[in-house]
Amino acid sequence: MGLGRTVVAASSVVVVAGLLLVQLDVAERLASSRELQLSRVAGLVESLASQQWEALAVGREDQQALADFRRTWAQANSQLAQFRVLAPTDSRLSEVVLWFESFVSDLDQELTFIKSGSMADAADFERSSVQPVLTGLTATLTAAEAAYHADAQRAATDKAIESVLTVVISTGLLVLLVWMARRSQLRVERRFRSLVQHSTDVFSIVSASGEILYESPAVESAFGFRPVDRVGTNAFAGVHPDDLPSVEARLEQVLQTNGAEASAEFRYLHSDGSWRWVAAFGKNLIRDPAIGGIAVNYRDITEQRDLEEQLRRQAFEDPLTGLANRALLRDRLEHAVERSRRSSGTGVVMFFLDLDDFKNVNDSLGHAAGDALLSLVAQRIRGSVRGVDTVARLGGDEFAVLAEDVGDTGPEELGHRLLEALAPPFVVSGEEIFVRASVGYAISAAGDDGDVLLRNADLAMYQAKAERKGGMRRYDATLHHSFVARLALDRDLRRALDHHEFVVQYQPIVALDSRRIVGLEALVRWVHPVHGWLPPDRFIPAAEESGLIIELGRWVLAEACRQMAAWVDAGVSPEISVSVNVSVRQLQDAGFPDDVATALHESGLDGRRLTLEVTESVLVDDSEVIIARLAVIRALGVRIAIDDFGTGFSSLGYLSRFPVDVLKIDRRFVAGMNTNSADLAIIQAAIGLAESLGLKTVAEGIEEDGQTTSLQDLGCDLGQGFLFARPGEPSAMAAMLDHAAKPSTKKVARATRKAAVRGGQPAPRGVS
């Protein structure tokens, strides 16, 4: 046995040496790989610098040069992404990443200047920022390459030396271990004794009656007792009374069979009087003459149990409010539904609460104030329900309450208590904040499971929010049918995009004084395979909520630019442009300016021939971000129009800050201007505001000659509506554009109708 162990030990030494050689080989390969990567980066940097100078020299006129610059910049960005992953574990790359990120960012900024035609700014930025960063990056790359080259050489040298040493050491160890084999038994005994004496785990030998026969010195550091004082005492005297029965049962289990084993966790009394959690493992070695008792190994696991309890709380408790989280709520909900099935109670009630306009708190007071408000809301909700009810925070500003056995009128009463609890103002950072919540609730029915009940309460909450913020709604089956219908609409929208079911119609914008066409507004229609022609109000809101509006809007923009470019090629008047409606969701997309640039580039349309119409809400939503994006788009020559002006709020104070060219007065004011003095005053104020800001005005929804006269008297420039023409296919608009330069209103309308009949089915009446 001694010789066998010697051979095994010697083999282990050889294996360890081999592993060290492998490690050195890996280190050499890694250093060489890093050196090669940095060399490639240096090449990319040199190429970028060269292409950057070329791009700076040719400006935005040479699209191929800019494209080469952007492609090399993208390769540099890809390499930078790899370095970001490696930098946390490879400190030498950290400085390279910092310089590299700065260089790539500066090049991107310089490219923006070049693309916008600001060549002087690009040159100044080149001298002041790009060149110093390039110098620092080049120096850092050179130093890093040299360092990795030196590492590779050192690893190669160490590997050669280690190979020789491995042979020498392995041979010497074999000889030494053979000599030591004769003394192995004695050393094993000494090692075992030393291990027991110095182990942090406590090792005990206990008799069948529980008397301690031996205990290792670790008991003093672990539990504060001296081993000499423990020998002869009862080992079970320090076990917590609540845990003692189970420990004694395990002892009986071990005593039944020689060699039997058992483990247990229980609380044990520390010498300082505190209770500590212990994990113990025992084995019956009474018949072993060297032991003569039950060998018990145990340790203090109090910190481990505390950590487990902390993890349990984290798994089932919301860290901000201390309420139950979604996982714990679902667990309790399933048990409650199961209990309800077995009883004849009133069922389980699930409330879903969503705070209205909570985003305004974060935006105005900061996220710290928002978190403080959520904690206060949680306290009020918990204080308005019974102790047996479960209150949970599902995430963000969403809360839920699970209640059982509340009676027939209980759900409605509990819902009103929840709303009343939130009615008084909250005080956060010295500010009074009024909170409203939309509440939906559902009562379990036969066959419902927890997921269905939670979903139903969620649907009821959304219905309550849609009907009136701060209200309450009980779930009924019609809500589910509406939800299913909405899912079907979302599915049809996606299919419509894939199968090209959308078409673009156009409605003329005319000069009120001459009735000549000065523009065309692009209006999307859906040719549904089942429901036929659908106006925008049937599908645009669903497209915006689902996010499909970004893809749909991108297609409409490209199609409108393509069609306008075709009309330009056909010789349309130079003053005619096309207007395209843009959703707020599109403006919130960081890639929207690129979408506009791509549509213009691919169609060949001059940016001055395009107007983007945005709703009034953009004036107050993320204004700084929106202003920056609109400025980029306007730099392409594109004009910006505010659509439906006068229907929003808080817009006048923002209007002067936005890059706007046109105000479009909403149709509802035009419809009532000759009968309602308030509508007339709003139109007059809007026109006056536009004149003071140097903007043009377009009145929408003109249907009567009297409206045209009144608008001209007020100073309105342009208009559109059924009086002049209904929306029509491109062929219908081509007929109008080919018509006489200044046709009468009746002739315009008649030409539109005839062309619309030739081009396809007209848009539904009342939609423009």
PDB file of N, CA and C in Angstrom, residues 110-196:
ATOM      1  N   GLU A 110     -16.963  64.150 -35.348  1.00  0.00           N
ATOM      2  CA  GLU A 110     -16.432  64.829 -36.526  1.00  0.00           C
ATOM      3  C   GLU A 110     -17.200  64.442 -37.780  1.00  0.00           C
ATOM      4  N   LEU A 111     -17.592  63.168 -37.876  1.00  0.00           N
ATOM      5  CA  LEU A 111     -18.385  62.712 -39.020  1.00  0.00           C
ATOM      6  C   LEU A 111     -19.731  63.439 -39.051  1.00  0.00           C
ATOM      7  N   THR A 112     -20.299  63.679 -37.880  1.00  0.00           N
ATOM      8  CA  THR A 112     -21.573  64.417 -37.816  1.00  0.00           C
ATOM      9  C   THR A 112     -21.403  65.836 -38.382  1.00  0.00           C
ATOM     10  N   PHE A 113     -20.296  66.475 -38.024  1.00  0.00           N
ATOM     11  CA  PHE A 113     -20.025  67.801 -38.565  1.00  0.00           C
ATOM     12  C   PHE A 113     -19.900  67.748 -40.089  1.00  0.00           C
ATOM     13  N   ILE A 114     -19.179  66.719 -40.585  1.00  0.00           N
ATOM     14  CA  ILE A 114     -18.941  66.600 -42.028  1.00  0.00           C
ATOM     15  C   ILE A 114     -20.246  66.366 -42.762  1.00  0.00           C
ATOM     16  N   LYS A 115     -21.069  65.437 -42.218  1.00  0.00           N
ATOM     17  CA  LYS A 115     -22.338  65.101 -42.881  1.00  0.00           C
ATOM     18  C   LYS A 115     -23.263  66.314 -42.925  1.00  0.00           C
ATOM     19  N   SER A 116     -23.214  67.151 -41.891  1.00  0.00           N
ATOM     20  CA  SER A 116     -24.085  68.321 -41.859  1.00  0.00           C
ATOM     21  C   SER A 116     -23.501  69.495 -42.661  1.00  0.00           C
ATOM     22  N   GLY A 117     -22.276  69.290 -43.197  1.00  0.00           N
ATOM     23  CA  GLY A 117     -21.676  70.347 -44.001  1.00  0.00           C
ATOM     24  C   GLY A 117     -20.904  71.371 -43.207  1.00  0.00           C
ATOM     25  N   SER A 118     -20.742  71.159 -41.903  1.00  0.00           N
ATOM     26  CA  SER A 118     -20.030  72.135 -41.061  1.00  0.00           C
ATOM     27  C   SER A 118     -18.535  71.830 -41.106  1.00  0.00           C
ATOM     28  N   MET A 119     -17.911  72.094 -42.249  1.00  0.00           N
ATOM     29  CA  MET A 119     -16.508  71.693 -42.446  1.00  0.00           C
ATOM     30  C   MET A 119     -15.568  72.504 -41.555  1.00  0.00           C
ATOM     31  N   ALA A 120     -15.901  73.748 -41.307  1.00  0.00           N
ATOM     32  CA  ALA A 120     -15.038  74.555 -40.430  1.00  0.00           C
ATOM     33  C   ALA A 120     -15.054  73.996 -39.015  1.00  0.00           C
ATOM     34  N   ASP A 121     -16.245  73.649 -38.561  1.00  0.00           N
ATOM     35  CA  ASP A 121     -16.338  73.045 -37.213  1.00  0.00           C
ATOM     36  C   ASP A 121     -15.594  71.723 -37.174  1.00  0.00           C
ATOM     37  N   ALA A 122     -15.693  70.944 -38.259  1.00  0.00           N
ATOM     38  CA  ALA A 122     -14.991  69.658 -38.296  1.00  0.00           C
ATOM     39  C   ALA A 122     -13.483  69.857 -38.218  1.00  0.00           C
ATOM     40  N   ALA A 123     -12.980  70.853 -38.951  1.00  0.00           N
ATOM     41  CA  ALA A 123     -11.533  71.106 -38.930  1.00  0.00           C
ATOM     42  C   ALA A 123     -11.084  71.571 -37.545  1.00  0.00           C
ATOM     43  N   ASP A 124     -11.844  72.473 -36.936  1.00  0.00           N
ATOM     44  CA  ASP A 124     -11.495  72.939 -35.578  1.00  0.00           C
ATOM     45  C   ASP A 124     -11.522  71.779 -34.596  1.00  0.00           C
ATOM     46  N   PHE A 125     -12.519  70.946 -34.728  1.00  0.00           N
ATOM     47  CA  PHE A 125     -12.627  69.790 -33.803  1.00  0.00           C
ATOM     48  C   PHE A 125     -11.473  68.820 -34.018  1.00  0.00           C
ATOM     49  N   GLU A 126     -11.036  68.705 -35.301  1.00  0.00           N
ATOM     50  CA  GLU A 126      -9.883  67.848 -35.619  1.00  0.00           C
ATOM     51  C   GLU A 126      -8.643  68.317 -34.870  1.00  0.00           C
ATOM     52  N   ARG A 127      -8.381  69.642 -34.908  1.00  0.00           N
ATOM     53  CA  ARG A 127      -7.165  70.160 -34.271  1.00  0.00           C
ATOM     54  C   ARG A 127      -7.247  70.118 -32.748  1.00  0.00           C
ATOM     55  N   SER A 128      -8.427  70.449 -32.214  1.00  0.00           N
ATOM     56  CA  SER A 128      -8.530  70.624 -30.760  1.00  0.00           C
ATOM     57  C   SER A 128      -8.738  69.321 -30.003  1.00  0.00           C
ATOM     58  N   SER A 129      -9.330  68.336 -30.648  1.00  0.00           N
ATOM     59  CA  SER A 129      -9.710  67.129 -29.889  1.00  0.00           C
ATOM     60  C   SER A 129      -9.174  65.849 -30.510  1.00  0.00           C
ATOM     61  N   VAL A 130      -9.426  65.672 -31.831  1.00  0.00           N
ATOM     62  CA  VAL A 130      -9.107  64.371 -32.446  1.00  0.00           C
ATOM     63  C   VAL A 130      -7.611  64.108 -32.428  1.00  0.00           C
ATOM     64  N   GLN A 131      -6.810  65.101 -32.844  1.00  0.00           N
ATOM     65  CA  GLN A 131      -5.362  64.867 -32.932  1.00  0.00           C
ATOM     66  C   GLN A 131      -4.721  64.552 -31.577  1.00  0.00           C
ATOM     67  N   PRO A 132      -5.039  65.315 -30.489  1.00  0.00           N
ATOM     68  CA  PRO A 132      -4.452  64.953 -29.181  1.00  0.00           C
ATOM     69  C   PRO A 132      -4.855  63.550 -28.732  1.00  0.00           C
ATOM     70  N   VAL A 133      -6.108  63.196 -28.965  1.00  0.00           N
ATOM     71  CA  VAL A 133      -6.552  61.857 -28.555  1.00  0.00           C
ATOM     72  C   VAL A 133      -5.854  60.793 -29.387  1.00  0.00           C
ATOM     73  N   LEU A 134      -5.682  61.050 -30.712  1.00  0.00           N
ATOM     74  CA  LEU A 134      -4.997  60.086 -31.584  1.00  0.00           C
ATOM     75  C   LEU A 134      -3.560  59.882 -31.116  1.00  0.00           C
ATOM     76  N   THR A 135      -2.884  60.981 -30.736  1.00  0.00           N
ATOM     77  CA  THR A 135      -1.497  60.864 -30.250  1.00  0.00           C
ATOM     78  C   THR A 135      -1.438  59.998 -28.988  1.00  0.00           C
ATOM     79  N   GLY A 136      -2.374  60.264 -28.028  1.00  0.00           N
ATOM     80  CA  GLY A 136      -2.395  59.476 -26.795  1.00  0.00           C
ATOM     81  C   GLY A 136      -2.718  58.022 -27.065  1.00  0.00           C
ATOM     82  N   LEU A 137      -3.669  57.762 -27.970  1.00  0.00           N
ATOM     83  CA  LEU A 137      -4.049  56.376 -28.289  1.00  0.00           C
ATOM     84  C   LEU A 137      -2.895  55.634 -28.941  1.00  0.00           C
ATOM     85  N   THR A 138      -2.183  56.283 -29.869  1.00  0.00           N
ATOM     86  CA  THR A 138      -1.054  55.634 -30.545  1.00  0.00           C
ATOM     87  C   THR A 138       0.030  55.264 -29.534  1.00  0.00           C
ATOM     88  N   ALA A 139       0.321  56.199 -28.625  1.00  0.00           N
ATOM     89  CA  ALA A 139       1.346  55.913 -27.615  1.00  0.00           C
ATOM     90  C   ALA A 139       0.927  54.766 -26.705  1.00  0.00           C
ATOM     91  N   THR A 140      -0.335  54.755 -26.307  1.00  0.00           N
ATOM     92  CA  THR A 140      -0.834  53.693 -25.426  1.00  0.00           C
ATOM     93  C   THR A 140      -0.796  52.339 -26.125  1.00  0.00           C
ATOM     94  N   LEU A 141      -1.203  52.295 -27.411  1.00  0.00           N
ATOM     95  CA  LEU A 141      -1.167  51.047 -28.176  1.00  0.00           C
ATOM     96  C   LEU A 141       0.258  50.521 -28.305  1.00  0.00           C
ATOM     97  N   THR A 142       1.188  51.430 -28.603  1.00  0.00           N
ATOM     98  CA  THR A 142       2.591  51.016 -28.755  1.00  0.00           C
ATOM     99  C   THR A 142       3.128  50.415 -27.456  1.00  0.00           C
ATOM    100  N   ALA A 143       2.821  51.090 -26.325  1.00  0.00           N
ATOM    101  CA  ALA A 143       3.301  50.586 -25.028  1.00  0.00           C
ATOM    102  C   ALA A 143       2.671  49.248 -24.695  1.00  0.00           C
ATOM    103  N   ALA A 144       1.384  49.091 -24.976  1.00  0.00           N
ATOM    104  CA  ALA A 144       0.704  47.828 -24.670  1.00  0.00           C
ATOM    105  C   ALA A 144       1.234  46.695 -25.531  1.00  0.00           C
ATOM    106  N   GLU A 145       1.471  46.964 -26.828  1.00  0.00           N
ATOM    107  CA  GLU A 145       2.036  45.934 -27.707  1.00  0.00           C
ATOM    108  C   GLU A 145       3.397  45.475 -27.177  1.00  0.00           C
ATOM    109  N   ALA A 146       4.207  46.431 -26.792  1.00  0.00           N
ATOM    110  CA  ALA A 146       5.538  46.084 -26.280  1.00  0.00           C
ATOM    111  C   ALA A 146       5.440  45.251 -25.007  1.00  0.00           C
ATOM    112  N   ALA A 147       4.497  45.597 -24.137  1.00  0.00           N
ATOM    113  CA  ALA A 147       4.340  44.849 -22.886  1.00  0.00           C
ATOM    114  C   ALA A 147       3.919  43.411 -23.153  1.00  0.00           C
ATOM    115  N   TYR A 148       2.946  43.216 -24.064  1.00  0.00           N
ATOM    116  CA  TYR A 148       2.503  41.857 -24.363  1.00  0.00           C
ATOM    117  C   TYR A 148       3.587  41.056 -25.094  1.00  0.00           C
ATOM    118  N   HIS A 149       4.381  41.736 -25.929  1.00  0.00           N
ATOM    119  CA  HIS A 149       5.496  41.053 -26.583  1.00  0.00           C
ATOM    120  C   HIS A 149       6.498  40.549 -25.550  1.00  0.00           C
ATOM    121  N   ALA A 150       6.768  41.405 -24.551  1.00  0.00           N
ATOM    122  CA  ALA A 150       7.692  40.987 -23.482  1.00  0.00           C
ATOM    123  C   ALA A 150       7.108  39.829 -22.675  1.00  0.00           C
ATOM    124  N   ASP A 151       5.792  39.861 -22.412  1.00  0.00           N
ATOM    125  CA  ASP A 151       5.143  38.752 -21.696  1.00  0.00           C
ATOM    126  C   ASP A 151       5.287  37.445 -22.454  1.00  0.00           C
ATOM    127  N   ALA A 152       5.073  37.492 -23.767  1.00  0.00           N
ATOM    128  CA  ALA A 152       5.168  36.273 -24.572  1.00  0.00           C
ATOM    129  C   ALA A 152       6.579  35.694 -24.520  1.00  0.00           C
ATOM    130  N   GLN A 153       7.579  36.588 -24.602  1.00  0.00           N
ATOM    131  CA  GLN A 153       8.965  36.108 -24.556  1.00  0.00           C
ATOM    132  C   GLN A 153       9.288  35.493 -23.188  1.00  0.00           C
ATOM    133  N   ARG A 154       8.806  36.166 -22.107  1.00  0.00           N
ATOM    134  CA  ARG A 154       9.074  35.613 -20.774  1.00  0.00           C
ATOM    135  C   ARG A 154       8.404  34.256 -20.597  1.00  0.00           C
ATOM    136  N   ALA A 155       7.155  34.132 -21.071  1.00  0.00           N
ATOM    137  CA  ALA A 155       6.446  32.858 -20.930  1.00  0.00           C
ATOM    138  C   ALA A 155       7.148  31.749 -21.688  1.00  0.00           C
ATOM    139  N   ALA A 156       7.682  32.061 -22.888  1.00  0.00           N
ATOM    140  CA  ALA A 156       8.394  31.049 -23.672  1.00  0.00           C
ATOM    141  C   ALA A 156       9.663  30.592 -22.941  1.00  0.00           C
ATOM    142  N   THR A 157      10.373  31.580 -22.357  1.00  0.00           N
ATOM    143  CA  THR A 157      11.592  31.225 -21.613  1.00  0.00           C
ATOM    144  C   THR A 157      11.262  30.393 -20.380  1.00  0.00           C
ATOM    145  N   ASP A 158      10.248  30.801 -19.630  1.00  0.00           N
ATOM    146  CA  ASP A 158       9.860  30.055 -18.431  1.00  0.00           C
ATOM    147  C   ASP A 158       9.409  28.645 -18.775  1.00  0.00           C
ATOM    148  N   LYS A 159       8.744  28.495 -19.935  1.00  0.00           N
ATOM    149  CA  LYS A 159       8.275  27.168 -20.329  1.00  0.00           C
ATOM    150  C   LYS A 159       9.462  26.235 -20.587  1.00  0.00           C
ATOM    151  N   ALA A 160      10.492  26.757 -21.240  1.00  0.00           N
ATOM    152  CA  ALA A 160      11.668  25.917 -21.513  1.00  0.00           C
ATOM    153  C   ALA A 160      12.360  25.499 -20.213  1.00  0.00           C
ATOM    154  N   ILE A 161      12.491  26.481 -19.304  1.00  0.00           N
ATOM    155  CA  ILE A 161      13.139  26.158 -18.024  1.00  0.00           C
ATOM    156  C   ILE A 161      12.295  25.176 -17.238  1.00  0.00           C
ATOM    157  N   GLU A 162      10.972  25.363 -17.253  1.00  0.00           N
ATOM    158  CA  GLU A 162      10.083  24.495 -16.489  1.00  0.00           C
ATOM    159  C   GLU A 162      10.118  23.060 -17.002  1.00  0.00           C
ATOM    160  N   SER A 163      10.310  22.881 -18.320  1.00  0.00           N
ATOM    161  CA  SER A 163      10.378  21.528 -18.885  1.00  0.00           C
ATOM    162  C   SER A 163      11.561  20.751 -18.301  1.00  0.00           C
ATOM    163  N   VAL A 164      12.689  21.450 -18.225  1.00  0.00           N
ATOM    164  CA  VAL A 164      13.877  20.783 -17.657  1.00  0.00           C
ATOM    165  C   VAL A 164      13.680  20.502 -16.171  1.00  0.00           C
ATOM    166  N   LEU A 165      13.161  21.493 -15.460  1.00  0.00           N
ATOM    167  CA  LEU A 165      12.973  21.318 -14.017  1.00  0.00           C
ATOM    168  C   LEU A 165      11.967  20.216 -13.721  1.00  0.00           C
ATOM    169  N   THR A 166      10.938  20.075 -14.580  1.00  0.00           N
ATOM    170  CA  THR A 166       9.932  19.039 -14.357  1.00  0.00           C
ATOM    171  C   THR A 166      10.558  17.647 -14.344  1.00  0.00           C
ATOM    172  N   VAL A 167      11.447  17.408 -15.316  1.00  0.00           N
ATOM    173  CA  VAL A 167      12.113  16.090 -15.379  1.00  0.00           C
ATOM    174  C   VAL A 167      12.969  15.854 -14.133  1.00  0.00           C
ATOM    175  N   VAL A 168      13.748  16.885 -13.756  1.00  0.00           N
ATOM    176  CA  VAL A 168      14.646  16.726 -12.602  1.00  0.00           C
ATOM    177  C   VAL A 168      13.856  16.533 -11.311  1.00  0.00           C
ATOM    178  N   ILE A 169      12.843  17.399 -11.103  1.00  0.00           N
ATOM    179  CA  ILE A 169      12.078  17.331  -9.855  1.00  0.00           C
ATOM    180  C   ILE A 169      11.292  16.042  -9.759  1.00  0.00           C
ATOM    181  N   SER A 170      10.702  15.610 -10.881  1.00  0.00           N
ATOM    182  CA  SER A 170       9.906  14.378 -10.851  1.00  0.00           C
ATOM    183  C   SER A 170      10.769  13.173 -10.485  1.00  0.00           C
ATOM    184  N   THR A 171      11.970  13.137 -11.075  1.00  0.00           N
ATOM    185  CA  THR A 171      12.877  12.019 -10.757  1.00  0.00           C
ATOM    186  C   THR A 171      13.276  12.041  -9.285  1.00  0.00           C
ATOM    187  N   GLY A 172      13.623  13.249  -8.796  1.00  0.00           N
ATOM    188  CA  GLY A 172      14.013  13.351  -7.391  1.00  0.00           C
ATOM    189  C   GLY A 172      12.887  13.003  -6.446  1.00  0.00           C
ATOM    190  N   LEU A 173      11.682  13.423  -6.767  1.00  0.00           N
ATOM    191  CA  LEU A 173      10.544  13.119  -5.913  1.00  0.00           C
ATOM    192  C   LEU A 173      10.247  11.628  -5.875  1.00  0.00           C
ATOM    193  N   LEU A 174      10.402  10.976  -6.998  1.00  0.00           N
ATOM    194  CA  LEU A 174      10.176   9.528  -7.020  1.00  0.00           C
ATOM    195  C   LEU A 174      11.120   8.803  -6.051  1.00  0.00           C
ATOM    196  N   VAL A 175      12.384   9.229  -6.110  1.00  0.00           N
ATOM    197  CA  VAL A 175      13.367   8.602  -5.204  1.00  0.00           C
ATOM    198  C   VAL A 175      13.028   8.915  -3.753  1.00  0.00           C
ATOM    199  N   LEU A 176      12.689  10.180  -3.486  1.00  0.00           N
ATOM    200  CA  LEU A 176      12.393  10.586  -2.120  1.00  0.00           C
ATOM    201  C   LEU A 176      11.141   9.894  -1.587  1.00  0.00           C
ATOM    202  N   LEU A 177      10.102   9.791  -2.405  1.00  0.00           N
ATOM    203  CA  LEU A 177       8.863   9.188  -1.957  1.00  0.00           C
ATOM    204  C   LEU A 177       8.998   7.683  -1.717  1.00  0.00           C
ATOM    205  N   VAL A 178       9.853   7.039  -2.517  1.00  0.00           N
ATOM    206  CA  VAL A 178      10.101   5.599  -2.260  1.00  0.00           C
ATOM    207  C   VAL A 178      10.730   5.406  -0.882  1.00  0.00           C
ATOM    208  N   TRP A 179      11.637   6.301  -0.541  1.00  0.00           N
ATOM    209  CA  TRP A 179      12.277   6.199   0.778  1.00  0.00           C
ATOM    210  C   TRP A 179      11.278   6.479   1.899  1.00  0.00           C
ATOM    211  N   MET A 180      10.366   7.404   1.626  1.00  0.00           N
ATOM    212  CA  MET A 180       9.412   7.781   2.662  1.00  0.00           C
ATOM    213  C   MET A 180       8.260   6.789   2.806  1.00  0.00           C
ATOM    214  N   ALA A 181       8.131   5.857   1.860  1.00  0.00           N
ATOM    215  CA  ALA A 181       7.015   4.910   1.923  1.00  0.00           C
ATOM    216  C   ALA A 181       7.050   4.065   3.193  1.00  0.00           C
ATOM    217  N   ARG A 182       8.276   3.786   3.668  1.00  0.00           N
ATOM    218  CA  ARG A 182       8.415   2.947   4.867  1.00  0.00           C
ATOM    219  C   ARG A 182       7.872   3.650   6.107  1.00  0.00           C
ATOM    220  N   ARG A 183       7.818   4.972   6.075  1.00  0.00           N
ATOM    221  CA  ARG A 183       7.351   5.694   7.252  1.00  0.00           C
ATOM    222  C   ARG A 183       5.932   6.248   7.058  1.00  0.00           C
ATOM    223  N   SER A 184       5.241   5.835   5.973  1.00  0.00           N
ATOM    224  CA  SER A 184       3.948   6.421   5.615  1.00  0.00           C
ATOM    225  C   SER A 184       2.891   6.218   6.695  1.00  0.00           C
ATOM    226  N   GLN A 185       2.878   5.020   7.304  1.00  0.00           N
ATOM    227  CA  GLN A 185       1.832   4.754   8.277  1.00  0.00           C
ATOM    228  C   GLN A 185       1.915   5.718   9.464  1.00  0.00           C
ATOM    229  N   LEU A 186       3.140   5.925   9.955  1.00  0.00           N
ATOM    230  CA  LEU A 186       3.331   6.814  11.083  1.00  0.00           C
ATOM    231  C   LEU A 186       2.945   8.251  10.717  1.00  0.00           C
ATOM    232  N   ARG A 187       3.308   8.648   9.532  1.00  0.00           N
ATOM    233  CA  ARG A 187       2.990  10.007   9.112  1.00  0.00           C
ATOM    234  C   ARG A 187       1.482  10.206   8.958  1.00  0.00           C
ATOM    235  N   VAL A 188       0.776   9.155   8.470  1.00  0.00           N
ATOM    236  CA  VAL A 188      -0.671   9.253   8.330  1.00  0.00           C
ATOM    237  C   VAL A 188      -1.321   9.469   9.685  1.00  0.00           C
ATOM    238  N   GLU A 189      -0.834   8.709  10.677  1.00  0.00           N
ATOM    239  CA  GLU A 189      -1.407   8.854  12.011  1.00  0.00           C
ATOM    240  C   GLU A 189      -1.150  10.247  12.564  1.00  0.00           C
ATOM    241  N   ARG A 190       0.056  10.736  12.383  1.00  0.00           N
ATOM    242  CA  ARG A 190       0.365  12.073  12.873  1.00  0.00           C
ATOM    243  C   ARG A 190      -0.443  13.140  12.136  1.00  0.00           C
ATOM    244  N   ARG A 191      -0.574  12.944  10.825  1.00  0.00           N
ATOM    245  CA  ARG A 191      -1.333  13.916  10.039  1.00  0.00           C
ATOM    246  C   ARG A 191      -2.788  13.952  10.486  1.00  0.00           C
ATOM    247  N   PHE A 192      -3.362  12.762  10.721  1.00  0.00           N
ATOM    248  CA  PHE A 192      -4.759  12.710  11.151  1.00  0.00           C
ATOM    249  C   PHE A 192      -4.930  13.404  12.502  1.00  0.00           C
ATOM    250  N   ARG A 193      -3.981  13.148  13.410  1.00  0.00           N
ATOM    251  CA  ARG A 193      -4.064  13.769  14.711  1.00  0.00           C
ATOM    252  C   ARG A 193      -3.953  15.292  14.589  1.00  0.00           C
ATOM    253  N   SER A 194      -3.020  15.747  13.736  1.00  0.00           N
ATOM    254  CA  SER A 194      -2.847  17.186  13.544  1.00  0.00           C
ATOM    255  C   SER A 194      -4.091  17.802  12.905  1.00  0.00           C
ATOM    256  N   LEU A 195      -4.699  17.062  11.945  1.00  0.00           N
ATOM    257  CA  LEU A 195      -5.894  17.566  11.286  1.00  0.00           C
ATOM    258  C   LEU A 195      -7.027  17.760  12.280  1.00  0.00           C
ATOM    259  N   VAL A 196      -7.210  16.759  13.153  1.00  0.00           N
ATOM    260  CA  VAL A 196      -8.272  16.849  14.145  1.00  0.00           C
ATOM    261  C   VAL A 196      -8.002  17.985  15.117  1.00  0.00           C
TER     262      VAL A 196
END
